[in-house]
């Protein structure tokens, strides 16, 4: 019998100690393969252009090309490659910009190894990950920004069926398909289908981008002053 599918993980961080710790974490997992490492965004681009990389663990604050610019380029050039943004700061502007650039996840560097490992598997499966401790701050960050994009909100409503629109609002809660299914009294398989339709129709990579879109357009979110 063949073993589990190997997830090829690259590590990009300008701190040698952090790179070493992440590499050890990757190499300790039977279903992970270490795909290389780099010290900045230029190295990240070289890695994904020269070999197959499924997930990049990407520092955001780096010299030459930072993690945000590298993330935007990678997600544009390599749609199948997922990026998890790592930062020391609890949802500073860099982290939010990385999510908008196409990162499928955001975690703090002090996250436990198990959390990072789970995040790699989750984004590789096509889902998004935001550290639970920072979800509230993400919402506040978006709510404090410019007025919602009403035109985009109307476009979203017109693109989705009523059930798909309800599913988008549920995705924005951050809950899993199972939790959403229980709340809407539908099967998990049905919710998974609806989620796939929402992402495809709106041109979104994953659930993280769906959350950002829902809040930026004002479809969901705290009351604005």
Coordinates of C-alpha atoms in Angstrom, one line a residue:
X1 CA 0.0 0.0 0.0
X2 CA 1.2 3.5 -0.7
X3 CA 1.7 5.9 2.1
X4 CA -0.3 9.2 2.7
X5 CA -0.2 11.9 0.1
X6 CA 2.9 14.0 0.7
X7 CA 2.4 17.7 1.3
X8 CA 5.4 19.6 0.0
X9 CA 6.1 22.5 2.5
X10 CA 8.5 25.4 2.0
X11 CA 9.7 27.7 4.8
X12 CA 10.5 31.4 4.2
X13 CA 11.7 33.5 7.1
X14 CA 14.7 35.8 7.6
X15 CA 15.4 34.5 11.1
X16 CA 17.5 31.4 11.0
X17 CA 16.2 30.1 14.4
X18 CA 12.6 30.3 13.1
X19 CA 13.5 28.5 9.9
X20 CA 15.2 25.7 11.7
X21 CA 12.2 25.3 14.1
X22 CA 9.7 25.2 11.2
X23 CA 11.9 22.8 9.2
X24 CA 12.1 20.4 12.2
X25 CA 8.4 20.6 12.5
X26 CA 7.8 19.8 8.8
X27 CA 10.3 16.9 8.8
X28 CA 8.7 15.4 11.9
X29 CA 5.4 14.8 10.0
X30 CA 5.0 11.6 8.0
X31 CA 2.8 13.2 5.4
X32 CA 5.0 16.3 4.9
X33 CA 8.0 16.7 2.7
X34 CA 10.4 19.6 3.2
X35 CA 10.5 21.5 -0.1
X36 CA 13.1 24.1 0.7
X37 CA 13.7 27.3 2.6
X38 CA 14.5 30.9 1.9
X39 CA 15.3 34.2 3.7
X40 CA 13.0 36.6 1.8
X41 CA 10.4 37.0 -0.8
X42 CA 12.8 36.6 -3.7
X43 CA 13.8 33.2 -2.4
X44 CA 10.1 32.3 -2.0
X45 CA 9.5 33.1 -5.7
X46 CA 12.5 31.1 -6.8
X47 CA 11.4 28.1 -4.7
X48 CA 7.9 27.9 -6.1
X49 CA 9.1 28.6 -9.7
X50 CA 11.7 25.9 -9.6
X51 CA 9.9 23.0 -7.9
X52 CA 6.5 21.8 -6.7
X53 CA 5.5 23.5 -3.5
X54 CA 2.1 22.9 -2.0
X55 CA 2.2 25.2 1.0
X56 CA 4.6 28.0 1.9
X57 CA 5.0 29.1 5.5
X58 CA 5.7 32.7 4.9
X59 CA 7.1 35.4 7.2
X60 CA 5.7 38.8 6.4
X61 CA 8.5 41.2 7.4
X62 CA 11.5 40.4 5.3
X63 CA 14.2 42.3 3.3
X64 CA 14.2 42.9 -0.5
X65 CA 10.7 41.5 -1.2
X66 CA 8.4 41.2 1.8
X67 CA 5.9 38.4 2.4
X68 CA 2.9 40.4 1.1
X69 CA 4.4 41.0 -2.3
X70 CA 5.7 37.5 -2.5
X71 CA 2.3 36.1 -1.6
X72 CA 0.5 38.2 -4.2
X73 CA 2.9 37.0 -6.9
X74 CA 2.8 33.3 -5.8
X75 CA -1.0 33.1 -5.7
X76 CA -1.2 34.8 -9.1
X77 CA 1.4 32.6 -10.8
X78 CA 0.9 29.3 -8.9
X79 CA -2.9 29.0 -8.1
X80 CA -2.4 25.5 -6.6
X81 CA 0.2 26.7 -4.1
X82 CA -1.2 27.9 -0.7
X83 CA 0.5 30.4 1.6
X84 CA 0.2 30.6 5.4
X85 CA 1.3 34.0 6.7
X86 CA 3.2 34.0 9.9
X87 CA 3.9 37.1 12.0
X88 CA 4.9 38.1 15.5
X89 CA 2.2 40.7 15.7
X90 CA -1.4 39.9 16.4
X91 CA -3.1 41.0 13.2
X92 CA -1.1 44.1 12.3
X93 CA -1.7 45.8 8.9
X94 CA 0.8 43.5 7.3
X95 CA -1.2 40.4 8.2
X96 CA -4.5 41.8 6.8
X97 CA -2.7 42.9 3.6
X98 CA -1.3 39.4 3.3
X99 CA -4.8 37.9 3.5
X100 CA -6.0 40.3 0.8
X101 CA -3.0 39.4 -1.3
X102 CA -4.2 35.8 -1.4
X103 CA -2.8 34.1 1.7
X104 CA -5.0 31.1 2.7
X105 CA -4.1 31.4 6.4
X106 CA -2.7 33.6 9.1
X107 CA -1.0 32.4 12.3
X108 CA 1.1 34.0 15.0
X109 CA 4.7 32.7 15.2
X110 CA 4.1 31.6 18.8
X111 CA 1.4 29.2 17.7
X112 CA 1.9 25.6 18.9
X113 CA 3.4 23.2 16.4
X114 CA 0.2 21.2 16.3
X115 CA -1.7 24.4 15.2
X116 CA 0.7 25.0 12.4
X117 CA 0.7 21.4 11.3
X118 CA -3.1 21.4 11.3
X119 CA -3.1 24.6 9.4
X120 CA -0.9 23.2 6.6
X121 CA -3.2 20.2 6.2
X122 CA -6.3 22.5 6.2
X123 CA -5.1 24.9 3.6
X124 CA -3.8 22.1 1.4
X125 CA -7.3 20.6 1.5
X126 CA -8.6 23.9 0.1
X127 CA -9.8 25.6 3.2
X128 CA -8.6 28.8 5.0
X129 CA -7.2 29.2 8.5
X130 CA -7.2 32.3 10.7
X131 CA -5.9 32.1 14.2
X132 CA -9.0 32.1 16.5
X133 CA -7.5 34.7 18.8
X134 CA -7.2 37.1 15.9
X135 CA -10.6 36.6 14.2
X136 CA -12.2 39.4 16.2
X137 CA -9.4 41.8 15.5
X138 CA -9.6 41.0 11.8
X139 CA -13.3 41.9 11.8
X140 CA -12.5 45.1 13.8
X141 CA -9.8 46.0 11.3
X142 CA -12.1 45.7 8.4
X143 CA -14.9 47.6 10.2
X144 CA -12.6 50.5 10.9
X145 CA -11.7 50.8 7.2
X146 CA -13.4 52.7 4.4
X147 CA -17.2 52.5 3.9
X148 CA -18.4 49.2 2.6
X149 CA -18.4 48.6 -1.1
X150 CA -22.1 48.8 -1.8
X151 CA -21.7 48.1 -5.5
X152 CA -19.7 45.0 -4.9
X153 CA -22.3 43.9 -2.3
X154 CA -25.1 44.2 -4.8
X155 CA -23.0 42.3 -7.4
X156 CA -22.5 39.5 -4.9
X157 CA -26.2 39.3 -4.1
X158 CA -27.0 39.2 -7.8
X159 CA -24.5 36.5 -8.5
X160 CA -25.5 34.0 -5.8
X161 CA -28.7 32.1 -5.3
X162 CA -30.5 32.8 -2.0
X163 CA -29.2 29.6 -0.5
X164 CA -25.6 30.4 -1.7
X165 CA -25.9 33.9 -0.3
X166 CA -27.0 32.5 3.1
X167 CA -24.0 30.2 2.9
X168 CA -21.6 33.1 2.4
X169 CA -23.0 34.8 5.5
X170 CA -22.5 31.6 7.4
X171 CA -18.9 31.2 6.1
X172 CA -18.2 34.7 7.5
X173 CA -18.8 33.4 11.0
X174 CA -15.7 31.2 10.7
X175 CA -17.7 28.0 11.5
X176 CA -17.0 24.7 9.9
X177 CA -19.2 23.0 7.3
X178 CA -20.6 20.7 10.0
X179 CA -21.5 23.6 12.3
X180 CA -23.2 25.5 9.4
X181 CA -25.0 22.4 8.3
X182 CA -26.4 21.9 11.8
X183 CA -27.5 25.5 12.0
X184 CA -29.2 25.4 8.6
X185 CA -30.6 21.9 9.1
X186 CA -28.9 20.6 5.9
X187 CA -26.4 17.9 5.3
X188 CA -22.7 18.6 5.5
X189 CA -22.3 17.4 1.9
X190 CA -24.9 20.0 0.8
X191 CA -23.1 22.8 2.6
X192 CA -19.8 21.7 1.0
X193 CA -21.4 22.0 -2.4
X194 CA -22.8 25.4 -1.6
X195 CA -19.4 26.6 -0.4
X196 CA -17.8 25.4 -3.6
X197 CA -20.4 27.3 -5.7
X198 CA -19.9 30.5 -3.7
X199 CA -16.1 30.4 -4.1
X200 CA -16.3 29.6 -7.8
X201 CA -19.0 32.2 -8.7
X202 CA -17.2 34.9 -6.8
X203 CA -13.7 34.0 -7.9
X204 CA -12.4 33.4 -4.4
X205 CA -9.5 31.0 -3.6
X206 CA -10.9 29.9 -0.2
X207 CA -13.0 30.6 2.8
X208 CA -10.6 33.3 4.2
X209 CA -11.1 35.4 1.1
X210 CA -14.9 34.9 1.5
X211 CA -14.7 36.2 5.0
X212 CA -12.8 39.3 3.9
X213 CA -15.2 39.9 1.1
X214 CA -18.3 39.6 3.3
X215 CA -17.0 42.2 5.8
X216 CA -15.5 44.6 3.2
X217 CA -18.8 44.8 1.4
X218 CA -20.7 45.3 4.6
X219 CA -22.8 42.1 4.0
X220 CA -21.9 41.2 7.6
X221 CA -20.1 42.9 10.3
X222 CA -20.4 45.0 13.5
X223 CA -22.5 48.2 13.2
X224 CA -20.5 51.1 11.7
X225 CA -20.5 54.4 13.4

